[in-house]
Structure formats: structure tokens, C-alpha cells
Amino acid sequence: MTRSFDQDLPAIEAAAVAYLTAFVRADIDAVMETYADDGVLMAPGIAAVAGKDNLRPTYVAVWQAVTFDMAYKIHEVLQTSEDWGLVRSSTEGTETNNATGEVTPAQYQELFAIRKSDDGKWRLARYCTCKIS
Amino acid sequence: MTRSFDQDLPAIEAAAVAYLTAFVRADIDAVMETYADDGVLMAPGIAAVAGKDNLRPTYVAVWQAVTFDMAYKIHEVLQTSEDWGLVRSSTEGTETNNATGEVTPAQYQELFAIRKSDDGKWRLARYCTCKIS
């Protein structure tokens, strides 16, 4: 019953990489472009944020508080159907508290559910990240 | 191009509920039964744990440290293909530090990627949880 899909693995991985790199650049327009219109963020310290209208101010507030200098690793890319995929990644680096200037090491891990949009582009549909340390 | 699937939504939701309730009971065999053989846990404070051989001692260690008394809410159930689905949930309650007896309020949110196994049962394939507070 299970069909295999792999033709879009590069595009699925690219969507996650586009997000992770735009996040570190604090590039709000680029981050928003990686999200589906109904995208949902699940992140530490914040109840789920759904939809671009809510995502945009959430990211702006996060970056006002903290500057991230993180490198990513992609651990797994799965295509689960013609139009859905999953990516697992981790990120490691430093966070700078913008109010105090304090720099602390930080590690996170990420699970992305990525969907092909009607325009053919793969975008973040559901995304959960948790802090390792 | 996008096909819709919904015939297995109850089974997909039931897999997440089985996990969430077994977790609070600290029922290791029941939790293991909800995971696919290649299941991956991504949780706060722990780098990704993959496969039942690694998941079992991880859960045992978590429950040795902490007793959870949490209620769950299912926020969304999606079937993304014949054999994959997604569930978003949140959990709220208390954690008791088993060493000190200290009880603290806690809130988490969860993203489950759930796959139909060869035996027809839906099981956790990839699972990420993050702490809200």
C-alpha cells in the first residue's frame, strides 16, 4: 500500500534550509516566503502561532529580544506523498540577549512538515522546534 | 494535484492520544507500542532519539526524574496521504521533581508525524515536543 516518493527531496530540503538561513539573518520577508499561508510555528515559550498575519509579528518580536548566530545540520529529509515531506534538523551556535548583550551557547532541533503549494513551491506547513541546551 | 484523505483521521488521532495518555501513566510498554520501529523523539533537553532500542531507556530515565500530571488537547488532525498524518496537540498540568518533590506548572505543545505501519496500525514516526512554560 505504501508508495515511495523521492523526486522532490531536493526541493523539500531546500525549503527547510531557506527557512533556517533566513531565520539566522532575521530576514522577515524571506522567512515569511518560506511559510505556507496557513503555516504553524510551535516554538519554546510561545503557544502555537498560526497563519502569516500572526507569524510575522512573532518573528519580529523574537529577533528584537535575541540575536541568533546558529549553524544548521539537516539530519533527514523524507517525501511522504506527492505534496508532503518531513525534514529533521538541528541548529547550534549562540544567542545574544539584545537587552543585556549576554551571549550564551544554544542548541535546538527542528521538525518540519513541508507541503507543496499550488504554485509548485514547497513551503513550511507545520514546524516545531525545541531547545536541546 | 493535491488529493484529499480523511478516512483514517480517527486512527491518526487515536495514535496521538494513545501516546499522550500512556506518557502520563509512565507506561513504558504502552508508549513503545505507539512508536514505529524507526520512530524518532525530539524533546527539550535531549538530542533526537531514534529507534525503539534507544527510546525505551530515554523514557525510563525521564520518568525516573519527573512525574507528569498533564491533560492534553488535540488541536489539529491531518491525513496527508494514504499512510501519513499529522497531529498537533498541547498538554498542560504539573511536573513533580522526583528527587526534591517540587511541583511546578508546565505547558508543552506537540507535533506528531504518524505513519500507517505494515500491520495497518498508525504509529508515531517522528515526534517533536517543546515547552511553552
mmCIF file of N, CA and C in Angstrom, chain A:
data_model
loop_
_atom_site.group_PDB
_atom_site.id
_atom_site.type_symbol
_atom_site.label_atom_id
_atom_site.label_comp_id
_atom_site.label_asym_id
_atom_site.label_seq_id
_atom_site.Cartn_x
_atom_site.Cartn_y
_atom_site.Cartn_z
ATOM 1 N N MET A 1 0.829 -1.202 0.000
ATOM 2 C CA MET A 1 0.000 0.000 0.000
ATOM 3 C C MET A 1 0.871 1.262 0.000
ATOM 4 N N THR A 2 2.026 1.166 0.657
ATOM 5 C CA THR A 2 2.884 2.337 0.769
ATOM 6 C C THR A 2 3.584 2.637 -0.550
ATOM 7 N N ARG A 3 3.382 3.827 -1.065
ATOM 8 C CA ARG A 3 4.118 4.261 -2.251
ATOM 9 C C ARG A 3 5.346 5.034 -1.814
ATOM 10 N N SER A 4 6.382 4.959 -2.652
ATOM 11 C CA SER A 4 7.592 5.716 -2.364
ATOM 12 C C SER A 4 7.627 6.971 -3.222
ATOM 13 N N PHE A 5 8.113 8.026 -2.650
ATOM 14 C CA PHE A 5 8.257 9.296 -3.343
ATOM 15 C C PHE A 5 9.661 9.815 -3.064
ATOM 16 N N ASP A 6 10.313 10.298 -4.093
ATOM 17 C CA ASP A 6 11.613 10.906 -3.829
ATOM 18 C C ASP A 6 11.973 12.028 -4.794
ATOM 19 N N GLN A 7 11.114 12.288 -5.768
ATOM 20 C CA GLN A 7 11.509 13.231 -6.818
ATOM 21 C C GLN A 7 11.644 14.664 -6.297
ATOM 22 N N ASP A 8 11.024 14.952 -5.159
ATOM 23 C CA ASP A 8 11.056 16.328 -4.660
ATOM 24 C C ASP A 8 11.925 16.489 -3.414
ATOM 25 N N LEU A 9 12.738 15.495 -3.091
ATOM 26 C CA LEU A 9 13.575 15.611 -1.889
ATOM 27 C C LEU A 9 14.443 16.871 -1.904
ATOM 28 N N PRO A 10 15.079 17.210 -3.029
ATOM 29 C CA PRO A 10 15.903 18.436 -3.010
ATOM 30 C C PRO A 10 15.079 19.696 -2.720
ATOM 31 N N ALA A 11 13.876 19.769 -3.282
ATOM 32 C CA ALA A 11 13.043 20.959 -3.048
ATOM 33 C C ALA A 11 12.554 21.007 -1.604
ATOM 34 N N ILE A 12 12.286 19.852 -1.025
ATOM 35 C CA ILE A 12 11.823 19.796 0.371
ATOM 36 C C ILE A 12 12.951 20.240 1.303
ATOM 37 N N GLU A 13 14.150 19.694 1.058
ATOM 38 C CA GLU A 13 15.302 20.108 1.871
ATOM 39 C C GLU A 13 15.569 21.602 1.690
ATOM 40 N N ALA A 14 15.470 22.073 0.462
ATOM 41 C CA ALA A 14 15.755 23.490 0.188
ATOM 42 C C ALA A 14 14.798 24.404 0.947
ATOM 43 N N ALA A 15 13.559 23.983 1.114
ATOM 44 C CA ALA A 15 12.595 24.811 1.855
ATOM 45 C C ALA A 15 13.035 24.959 3.310
ATOM 46 N N ALA A 16 13.479 23.848 3.909
ATOM 47 C CA ALA A 16 13.943 23.912 5.298
ATOM 48 C C ALA A 16 15.208 24.772 5.416
ATOM 49 N N VAL A 17 16.116 24.587 4.481
ATOM 50 C CA VAL A 17 17.367 25.366 4.510
ATOM 51 C C VAL A 17 17.069 26.849 4.312
ATOM 52 N N ALA A 18 16.143 27.160 3.406
ATOM 53 C CA ALA A 18 15.785 28.569 3.178
ATOM 54 C C ALA A 18 15.245 29.189 4.463
ATOM 55 N N TYR A 19 14.429 28.422 5.181
ATOM 56 C CA TYR A 19 13.909 28.931 6.450
ATOM 57 C C TYR A 19 15.029 29.137 7.456
ATOM 58 N N LEU A 20 15.850 28.101 7.659
ATOM 59 C CA LEU A 20 16.866 28.150 8.717
ATOM 60 C C LEU A 20 17.856 29.289 8.483
ATOM 61 N N THR A 21 18.217 29.518 7.242
ATOM 62 C CA THR A 21 19.189 30.573 6.948
ATOM 63 C C THR A 21 18.529 31.954 7.035
ATOM 64 N N ALA A 22 17.287 32.070 6.589
ATOM 65 C CA ALA A 22 16.593 33.358 6.703
ATOM 66 C C ALA A 22 16.351 33.707 8.165
ATOM 67 N N PHE A 23 16.092 32.676 8.984
ATOM 68 C CA PHE A 23 15.870 32.920 10.410
ATOM 69 C C PHE A 23 17.108 33.532 11.049
ATOM 70 N N VAL A 24 18.274 32.974 10.739
ATOM 71 C CA VAL A 24 19.509 33.479 11.344
ATOM 72 C C VAL A 24 19.823 34.893 10.844
ATOM 73 N N ARG A 25 19.450 35.186 9.606
ATOM 74 C CA ARG A 25 19.639 36.549 9.083
ATOM 75 C C ARG A 25 18.598 37.517 9.628
ATOM 76 N N ALA A 26 17.616 36.999 10.357
ATOM 77 C CA ALA A 26 16.495 37.824 10.825
ATOM 78 C C ALA A 26 15.843 38.554 9.659
ATOM 79 N N ASP A 27 15.686 37.834 8.564
ATOM 80 C CA ASP A 27 15.126 38.396 7.328
ATOM 81 C C ASP A 27 13.644 38.052 7.289
ATOM 82 N N ILE A 28 12.822 38.976 7.737
ATOM 83 C CA ILE A 28 11.404 38.664 7.928
ATOM 84 C C ILE A 28 10.713 38.315 6.610
ATOM 85 N N ASP A 29 11.018 39.043 5.541
ATOM 86 C CA ASP A 29 10.340 38.744 4.277
ATOM 87 C C ASP A 29 10.745 37.363 3.765
ATOM 88 N N ALA A 30 12.009 37.029 3.911
ATOM 89 C CA ALA A 30 12.469 35.712 3.452
ATOM 90 C C ALA A 30 11.861 34.597 4.305
ATOM 91 N N VAL A 31 11.769 34.808 5.611
ATOM 92 C CA VAL A 31 11.132 33.795 6.465
ATOM 93 C C VAL A 31 9.664 33.630 6.079
ATOM 94 N N MET A 32 8.977 34.740 5.887
ATOM 95 C CA MET A 32 7.550 34.652 5.526
ATOM 96 C C MET A 32 7.371 33.922 4.199
ATOM 97 N N GLU A 33 8.295 34.114 3.259
ATOM 98 C CA GLU A 33 8.196 33.453 1.954
ATOM 99 C C GLU A 33 8.337 31.931 2.090
ATOM 100 N N THR A 34 9.017 31.470 3.151
ATOM 101 C CA THR A 34 9.179 30.022 3.315
ATOM 102 C C THR A 34 7.929 29.371 3.923
ATOM 103 N N TYR A 35 7.025 30.174 4.478
ATOM 104 C CA TYR A 35 5.822 29.623 5.128
ATOM 105 C C TYR A 35 4.643 29.537 4.166
ATOM 106 N N ALA A 36 3.873 28.477 4.298
ATOM 107 C CA ALA A 36 2.552 28.423 3.679
ATOM 108 C C ALA A 36 1.638 29.446 4.369
ATOM 109 N N ASP A 37 0.588 29.843 3.655
ATOM 110 C CA ASP A 37 -0.323 30.842 4.228
ATOM 111 C C ASP A 37 -0.912 30.381 5.552
ATOM 112 N N ASP A 38 -1.129 29.073 5.681
ATOM 113 C CA ASP A 38 -1.713 28.536 6.918
ATOM 114 C C ASP A 38 -0.638 27.920 7.817
ATOM 115 N N GLY A 39 0.606 28.307 7.606
ATOM 116 C CA GLY A 39 1.713 27.733 8.359
ATOM 117 C C GLY A 39 1.560 27.924 9.861
ATOM 118 N N VAL A 40 2.078 26.944 10.610
ATOM 119 C CA VAL A 40 2.003 26.985 12.079
ATOM 120 C C VAL A 40 3.397 26.805 12.654
ATOM 121 N N LEU A 41 3.753 27.704 13.562
ATOM 122 C CA LEU A 41 5.007 27.645 14.320
ATOM 123 C C LEU A 41 4.722 27.151 15.723
ATOM 124 N N MET A 42 5.495 26.144 16.153
ATOM 125 C CA MET A 42 5.447 25.683 17.538
ATOM 126 C C MET A 42 6.871 25.783 18.079
ATOM 127 N N ALA A 43 7.095 26.736 18.970
ATOM 128 C CA ALA A 43 8.446 27.027 19.450
ATOM 129 C C ALA A 43 8.446 27.178 20.963
ATOM 130 N N PRO A 44 9.624 27.043 21.576
ATOM 131 C CA PRO A 44 9.692 27.162 23.036
ATOM 132 C C PRO A 44 9.171 28.516 23.522
ATOM 133 N N GLY A 45 8.390 28.481 24.559
ATOM 134 C CA GLY A 45 7.954 29.710 25.203
ATOM 135 C C GLY A 45 6.785 30.409 24.563
ATOM 136 N N ILE A 46 6.266 29.846 23.461
ATOM 137 C CA ILE A 46 5.185 30.506 22.709
ATOM 138 C C ILE A 46 4.143 29.459 22.348
ATOM 139 N N ALA A 47 2.880 29.693 22.688
ATOM 140 C CA ALA A 47 1.823 28.798 22.203
ATOM 141 C C ALA A 47 1.784 28.875 20.679
ATOM 142 N N ALA A 48 1.273 27.844 20.044
ATOM 143 C CA ALA A 48 1.298 27.735 18.582
ATOM 144 C C ALA A 48 0.825 29.019 17.904
ATOM 145 N N VAL A 49 1.562 29.427 16.885
ATOM 146 C CA VAL A 49 1.260 30.635 16.123
ATOM 147 C C VAL A 49 0.884 30.179 14.717
ATOM 148 N N ALA A 50 -0.341 30.542 14.272
ATOM 149 C CA ALA A 50 -0.858 30.029 13.003
ATOM 150 C C ALA A 50 -1.158 31.169 12.049
ATOM 151 N N GLY A 51 -0.666 31.049 10.811
ATOM 152 C CA GLY A 51 -1.005 31.994 9.761
ATOM 153 C C GLY A 51 -0.018 33.137 9.675
ATOM 154 N N LYS A 52 0.206 33.607 8.455
ATOM 155 C CA LYS A 52 1.258 34.613 8.240
ATOM 156 C C LYS A 52 1.001 35.905 9.001
ATOM 157 N N ASP A 53 -0.270 36.281 9.166
ATOM 158 C CA ASP A 53 -0.555 37.536 9.868
ATOM 159 C C ASP A 53 -0.071 37.476 11.313
ATOM 160 N N ASN A 54 -0.088 36.291 11.884
ATOM 161 C CA ASN A 54 0.374 36.129 13.260
ATOM 162 C C ASN A 54 1.857 35.781 13.328
ATOM 163 N N LEU A 55 2.357 35.095 12.309
ATOM 164 C CA LEU A 55 3.756 34.691 12.321
ATOM 165 C C LEU A 55 4.684 35.909 12.223
ATOM 166 N N ARG A 56 4.325 36.841 11.353
ATOM 167 C CA ARG A 56 5.221 37.976 11.112
ATOM 168 C C ARG A 56 5.551 38.721 12.408
ATOM 169 N N PRO A 57 4.572 39.184 13.184
ATOM 170 C CA PRO A 57 4.936 39.913 14.408
ATOM 171 C C PRO A 57 5.613 39.032 15.448
ATOM 172 N N THR A 58 5.334 37.746 15.424
ATOM 173 C CA THR A 58 6.004 36.842 16.368
ATOM 174 C C THR A 58 7.507 36.808 16.095
ATOM 175 N N TYR A 59 7.875 36.629 14.824
ATOM 176 C CA TYR A 59 9.301 36.605 14.496
ATOM 177 C C TYR A 59 9.971 37.937 14.787
ATOM 178 N N VAL A 60 9.288 39.038 14.457
ATOM 179 C CA VAL A 60 9.873 40.354 14.723
ATOM 180 C C VAL A 60 10.153 40.512 16.215
ATOM 181 N N ALA A 61 9.230 40.051 17.046
ATOM 182 C CA ALA A 61 9.410 40.174 18.495
ATOM 183 C C ALA A 61 10.556 39.292 18.988
ATOM 184 N N VAL A 62 10.657 38.083 18.422
ATOM 185 C CA VAL A 62 11.747 37.179 18.823
ATOM 186 C C VAL A 62 13.098 37.824 18.506
ATOM 187 N N TRP A 63 13.235 38.370 17.323
ATOM 188 C CA TRP A 63 14.518 38.964 16.920
ATOM 189 C C TRP A 63 14.806 40.281 17.633
ATOM 190 N N GLN A 64 13.753 40.971 18.083
ATOM 191 C CA GLN A 64 14.006 42.173 18.895
ATOM 192 C C GLN A 64 14.649 41.784 20.216
ATOM 193 N N ALA A 65 14.282 40.617 20.722
ATOM 194 C CA ALA A 65 14.791 40.185 22.020
ATOM 195 C C ALA A 65 16.152 39.488 21.909
ATOM 196 N N VAL A 66 16.341 38.724 20.838
ATOM 197 C CA VAL A 66 17.504 37.831 20.755
ATOM 198 C C VAL A 66 18.108 37.881 19.350
ATOM 199 N N THR A 67 19.434 37.895 19.289
ATOM 200 C CA THR A 67 20.153 37.731 18.019
ATOM 201 C C THR A 67 20.744 36.321 17.987
ATOM 202 N N PHE A 68 20.432 35.587 16.939
ATOM 203 C CA PHE A 68 20.868 34.195 16.814
ATOM 204 C C PHE A 68 22.050 34.102 15.854
ATOM 205 N N ASP A 69 23.054 33.341 16.248
ATOM 206 C CA ASP A 69 24.171 33.031 15.349
ATOM 207 C C ASP A 69 24.315 31.515 15.374
ATOM 208 N N MET A 70 23.595 30.852 14.491
ATOM 209 C CA MET A 70 23.435 29.402 14.555
ATOM 210 C C MET A 70 23.808 28.771 13.210
ATOM 211 N N ALA A 71 24.443 27.625 13.290
ATOM 212 C CA ALA A 71 24.682 26.814 12.090
ATOM 213 C C ALA A 71 23.721 25.628 12.113
ATOM 214 N N TYR A 72 23.251 25.205 10.946
ATOM 215 C CA TYR A 72 22.277 24.124 10.903
ATOM 216 C C TYR A 72 22.910 22.839 10.370
ATOM 217 N N LYS A 73 22.316 21.727 10.762
ATOM 218 C CA LYS A 73 22.596 20.423 10.138
ATOM 219 C C LYS A 73 21.264 19.803 9.750
ATOM 220 N N ILE A 74 21.168 19.315 8.530
ATOM 221 C CA ILE A 74 19.978 18.566 8.108
ATOM 222 C C ILE A 74 20.234 17.090 8.411
ATOM 223 N N HIS A 75 19.350 16.480 9.193
ATOM 224 C CA HIS A 75 19.555 15.076 9.590
ATOM 225 C C HIS A 75 18.752 14.098 8.750
ATOM 226 N N GLU A 76 17.630 14.564 8.214
ATOM 227 C CA GLU A 76 16.761 13.629 7.498
ATOM 228 C C GLU A 76 15.800 14.425 6.622
ATOM 229 N N VAL A 77 15.587 13.926 5.415
ATOM 230 C CA VAL A 77 14.590 14.504 4.512
ATOM 231 C C VAL A 77 13.745 13.347 3.989
ATOM 232 N N LEU A 78 12.439 13.440 4.185
ATOM 233 C CA LEU A 78 11.507 12.409 3.722
ATOM 234 C C LEU A 78 10.463 13.061 2.825
ATOM 235 N N GLN A 79 10.131 12.407 1.731
ATOM 236 C CA GLN A 79 8.945 12.798 0.980
ATOM 237 C C GLN A 79 7.883 11.747 1.245
ATOM 238 N N THR A 80 6.786 12.162 1.839
ATOM 239 C CA THR A 80 5.786 11.200 2.289
ATOM 240 C C THR A 80 4.612 11.085 1.326
ATOM 241 N N SER A 81 4.499 11.998 0.381
ATOM 242 C CA SER A 81 3.456 11.927 -0.645
ATOM 243 C C SER A 81 3.847 12.858 -1.781
ATOM 244 N N GLU A 82 2.962 12.980 -2.776
ATOM 245 C CA GLU A 82 3.277 13.893 -3.878
ATOM 246 C C GLU A 82 3.498 15.309 -3.387
ATOM 247 N N ASP A 83 2.827 15.680 -2.307
ATOM 248 C CA ASP A 83 2.868 17.082 -1.912
ATOM 249 C C ASP A 83 3.167 17.319 -0.434
ATOM 250 N N TRP A 84 3.695 16.311 0.240
ATOM 251 C CA TRP A 84 4.109 16.498 1.635
ATOM 252 C C TRP A 84 5.477 15.873 1.874
ATOM 253 N N GLY A 85 6.235 16.519 2.752
ATOM 254 C CA GLY A 85 7.521 15.977 3.168
ATOM 255 C C GLY A 85 7.822 16.359 4.608
ATOM 256 N N LEU A 86 8.845 15.716 5.148
ATOM 257 C CA LEU A 86 9.300 15.995 6.506
ATOM 258 C C LEU A 86 10.804 16.239 6.484
ATOM 259 N N VAL A 87 11.258 17.150 7.311
ATOM 260 C CA VAL A 87 12.692 17.385 7.475
ATOM 261 C C VAL A 87 12.988 17.454 8.966
ATOM 262 N N ARG A 88 14.066 16.786 9.349
ATOM 263 C CA ARG A 88 14.597 16.931 10.714
ATOM 264 C C ARG A 88 15.949 17.612 10.637
ATOM 265 N N SER A 89 16.162 18.584 11.513
ATOM 266 C CA SER A 89 17.430 19.301 11.533
ATOM 267 C C SER A 89 17.794 19.629 12.967
ATOM 268 N N SER A 90 19.025 20.111 13.136
ATOM 269 C CA SER A 90 19.413 20.688 14.418
ATOM 270 C C SER A 90 20.222 21.940 14.135
ATOM 271 N N THR A 91 20.251 22.829 15.115
ATOM 272 C CA THR A 91 20.981 24.082 14.980
ATOM 273 C C THR A 91 21.799 24.301 16.241
ATOM 274 N N GLU A 92 22.968 24.890 16.065
ATOM 275 C CA GLU A 92 23.879 25.064 17.194
ATOM 276 C C GLU A 92 24.647 26.358 16.998
ATOM 277 N N GLY A 93 24.826 27.109 18.081
ATOM 278 C CA GLY A 93 25.572 28.361 17.984
ATOM 279 C C GLY A 93 25.383 29.167 19.244
ATOM 280 N N THR A 94 25.115 30.462 19.066
ATOM 281 C CA THR A 94 24.947 31.331 20.224
ATOM 282 C C THR A 94 23.699 32.197 20.067
ATOM 283 N N GLU A 95 23.197 32.589 21.228
ATOM 284 C CA GLU A 95 22.116 33.565 21.303
ATOM 285 C C GLU A 95 22.644 34.771 22.080
ATOM 286 N N THR A 96 22.363 35.943 21.561
ATOM 287 C CA THR A 96 22.728 37.169 22.268
ATOM 288 C C THR A 96 21.458 37.859 22.750
ATOM 289 N N ASN A 97 21.394 38.064 24.037
ATOM 290 C CA ASN A 97 20.279 38.831 24.609
ATOM 291 C C ASN A 97 20.489 40.295 24.233
ATOM 292 N N ASN A 98 19.592 40.827 23.414
ATOM 293 C CA ASN A 98 19.803 42.176 22.886
ATOM 294 C C ASN A 98 19.686 43.259 23.955
ATOM 295 N N ALA A 99 19.019 42.954 25.045
ATOM 296 C CA ALA A 99 18.887 43.941 26.114
ATOM 297 C C ALA A 99 20.150 44.013 26.961
ATOM 298 N N THR A 100 20.752 42.859 27.223
ATOM 299 C CA THR A 100 21.891 42.820 28.145
ATOM 300 C C THR A 100 23.222 42.604 27.445
ATOM 301 N N GLY A 101 23.180 42.138 26.197
ATOM 302 C CA GLY A 101 24.409 41.816 25.480
ATOM 303 C C GLY A 101 24.985 40.459 25.843
ATOM 304 N N GLU A 102 24.330 39.762 26.759
ATOM 305 C CA GLU A 102 24.842 38.458 27.193
ATOM 306 C C GLU A 102 24.768 37.444 26.052
ATOM 307 N N VAL A 103 25.857 36.729 25.841
ATOM 308 C CA VAL A 103 25.934 35.714 24.786
ATOM 309 C C VAL A 103 25.967 34.339 25.441
ATOM 310 N N THR A 104 25.063 33.449 25.023
ATOM 311 C CA THR A 104 25.040 32.100 25.589
ATOM 312 C C THR A 104 25.008 31.077 24.462
ATOM 313 N N PRO A 105 25.664 29.924 24.671
ATOM 314 C CA PRO A 105 25.570 28.856 23.672
ATOM 315 C C PRO A 105 24.156 28.295 23.637
ATOM 316 N N ALA A 106 23.756 27.806 22.481
ATOM 317 C CA ALA A 106 22.395 27.287 22.336
ATOM 318 C C ALA A 106 22.373 26.192 21.283
ATOM 319 N N GLN A 107 21.535 25.199 21.533
ATOM 320 C CA GLN A 107 21.296 24.105 20.584
ATOM 321 C C GLN A 107 19.797 23.861 20.494
ATOM 322 N N TYR A 108 19.301 23.727 19.293
ATOM 323 C CA TYR A 108 17.886 23.412 19.063
ATOM 324 C C TYR A 108 17.794 22.230 18.104
ATOM 325 N N GLN A 109 16.585 21.650 18.025
ATOM 326 C CA GLN A 109 16.307 20.685 16.963
ATOM 327 C C GLN A 109 14.927 20.990 16.396
ATOM 328 N N GLU A 110 14.729 20.620 15.142
ATOM 329 C CA GLU A 110 13.570 21.083 14.394
ATOM 330 C C GLU A 110 12.915 19.924 13.631
ATOM 331 N N LEU A 111 11.596 19.930 13.631
ATOM 332 C CA LEU A 111 10.814 19.017 12.788
ATOM 333 C C LEU A 111 9.905 19.857 11.898
ATOM 334 N N PHE A 112 10.112 19.746 10.591
ATOM 335 C CA PHE A 112 9.345 20.495 9.598
ATOM 336 C C PHE A 112 8.394 19.550 8.863
ATOM 337 N N ALA A 113 7.128 19.946 8.753
ATOM 338 C CA ALA A 113 6.198 19.308 7.820
ATOM 339 C C ALA A 113 5.994 20.307 6.686
ATOM 340 N N ILE A 114 6.448 19.921 5.503
ATOM 341 C CA ILE A 114 6.567 20.848 4.375
ATOM 342 C C ILE A 114 5.644 20.373 3.261
ATOM 343 N N ARG A 115 4.884 21.314 2.685
ATOM 344 C CA ARG A 115 3.848 20.968 1.710
ATOM 345 C C ARG A 115 4.084 21.726 0.411
ATOM 346 N N LYS A 116 3.791 21.055 -0.675
ATOM 347 C CA LYS A 116 3.873 21.722 -1.978
ATOM 348 C C LYS A 116 2.673 22.668 -2.127
ATOM 349 N N SER A 117 2.971 23.917 -2.371
ATOM 350 C CA SER A 117 1.906 24.911 -2.571
ATOM 351 C C SER A 117 1.340 24.793 -3.984
ATOM 352 N N ASP A 118 0.221 25.470 -4.214
ATOM 353 C CA ASP A 118 -0.416 25.431 -5.534
ATOM 354 C C ASP A 118 0.504 25.973 -6.626
ATOM 355 N N ASP A 119 1.437 26.855 -6.251
ATOM 356 C CA ASP A 119 2.358 27.389 -7.256
ATOM 357 C C ASP A 119 3.566 26.466 -7.478
ATOM 358 N N GLY A 120 3.552 25.293 -6.852
ATOM 359 C CA GLY A 120 4.625 24.318 -7.064
ATOM 360 C C GLY A 120 5.788 24.448 -6.093
ATOM 361 N N LYS A 121 5.774 25.516 -5.306
ATOM 362 C CA LYS A 121 6.861 25.725 -4.354
ATOM 363 C C LYS A 121 6.544 25.003 -3.035
ATOM 364 N N TRP A 122 7.571 24.406 -2.446
ATOM 365 C CA TRP A 122 7.400 23.727 -1.155
ATOM 366 C C TRP A 122 7.555 24.741 -0.030
ATOM 367 N N ARG A 123 6.595 24.743 0.894
ATOM 368 C CA ARG A 123 6.633 25.730 1.980
ATOM 369 C C ARG A 123 6.302 25.069 3.324
ATOM 370 N N LEU A 124 6.777 25.710 4.419
ATOM 371 C CA LEU A 124 6.539 25.195 5.765
ATOM 372 C C LEU A 124 5.047 25.227 6.080
ATOM 373 N N ALA A 125 4.497 24.056 6.388
ATOM 374 C CA ALA A 125 3.089 23.971 6.763
ATOM 375 C C ALA A 125 2.953 23.876 8.290
ATOM 376 N N ARG A 126 3.748 23.016 8.876
ATOM 377 C CA ARG A 126 3.745 22.873 10.336
ATOM 378 C C ARG A 126 5.202 22.720 10.748
ATOM 379 N N TYR A 127 5.586 23.397 11.818
ATOM 380 C CA TYR A 127 7.005 23.456 12.193
ATOM 381 C C TYR A 127 7.103 23.495 13.716
ATOM 382 N N CYS A 128 7.882 22.582 14.268
ATOM 383 C CA CYS A 128 8.089 22.528 15.720
ATOM 384 C C CYS A 128 9.573 22.509 16.010
ATOM 385 N N THR A 129 10.001 23.348 16.935
ATOM 386 C CA THR A 129 11.404 23.391 17.331
ATOM 387 C C THR A 129 11.498 23.322 18.848
ATOM 388 N N CYS A 130 12.473 22.573 19.343
ATOM 389 C CA CYS A 130 12.671 22.527 20.794
ATOM 390 C C CYS A 130 14.131 22.733 21.126
ATOM 391 N N LYS A 131 14.363 23.224 22.315
ATOM 392 C CA LYS A 131 15.714 23.587 22.740
ATOM 393 C C LYS A 131 16.392 22.379 23.367
ATOM 394 N N ILE A 132 17.563 22.030 22.855
ATOM 395 C CA ILE A 132 18.325 20.916 23.436
ATOM 396 C C ILE A 132 19.110 21.428 24.645
ATOM 397 N N SER A 133 19.751 22.577 24.460
ATOM 398 C CA SER A 133 20.526 23.161 25.569
ATOM 399 C C SER A 133 20.762 24.629 25.294
#
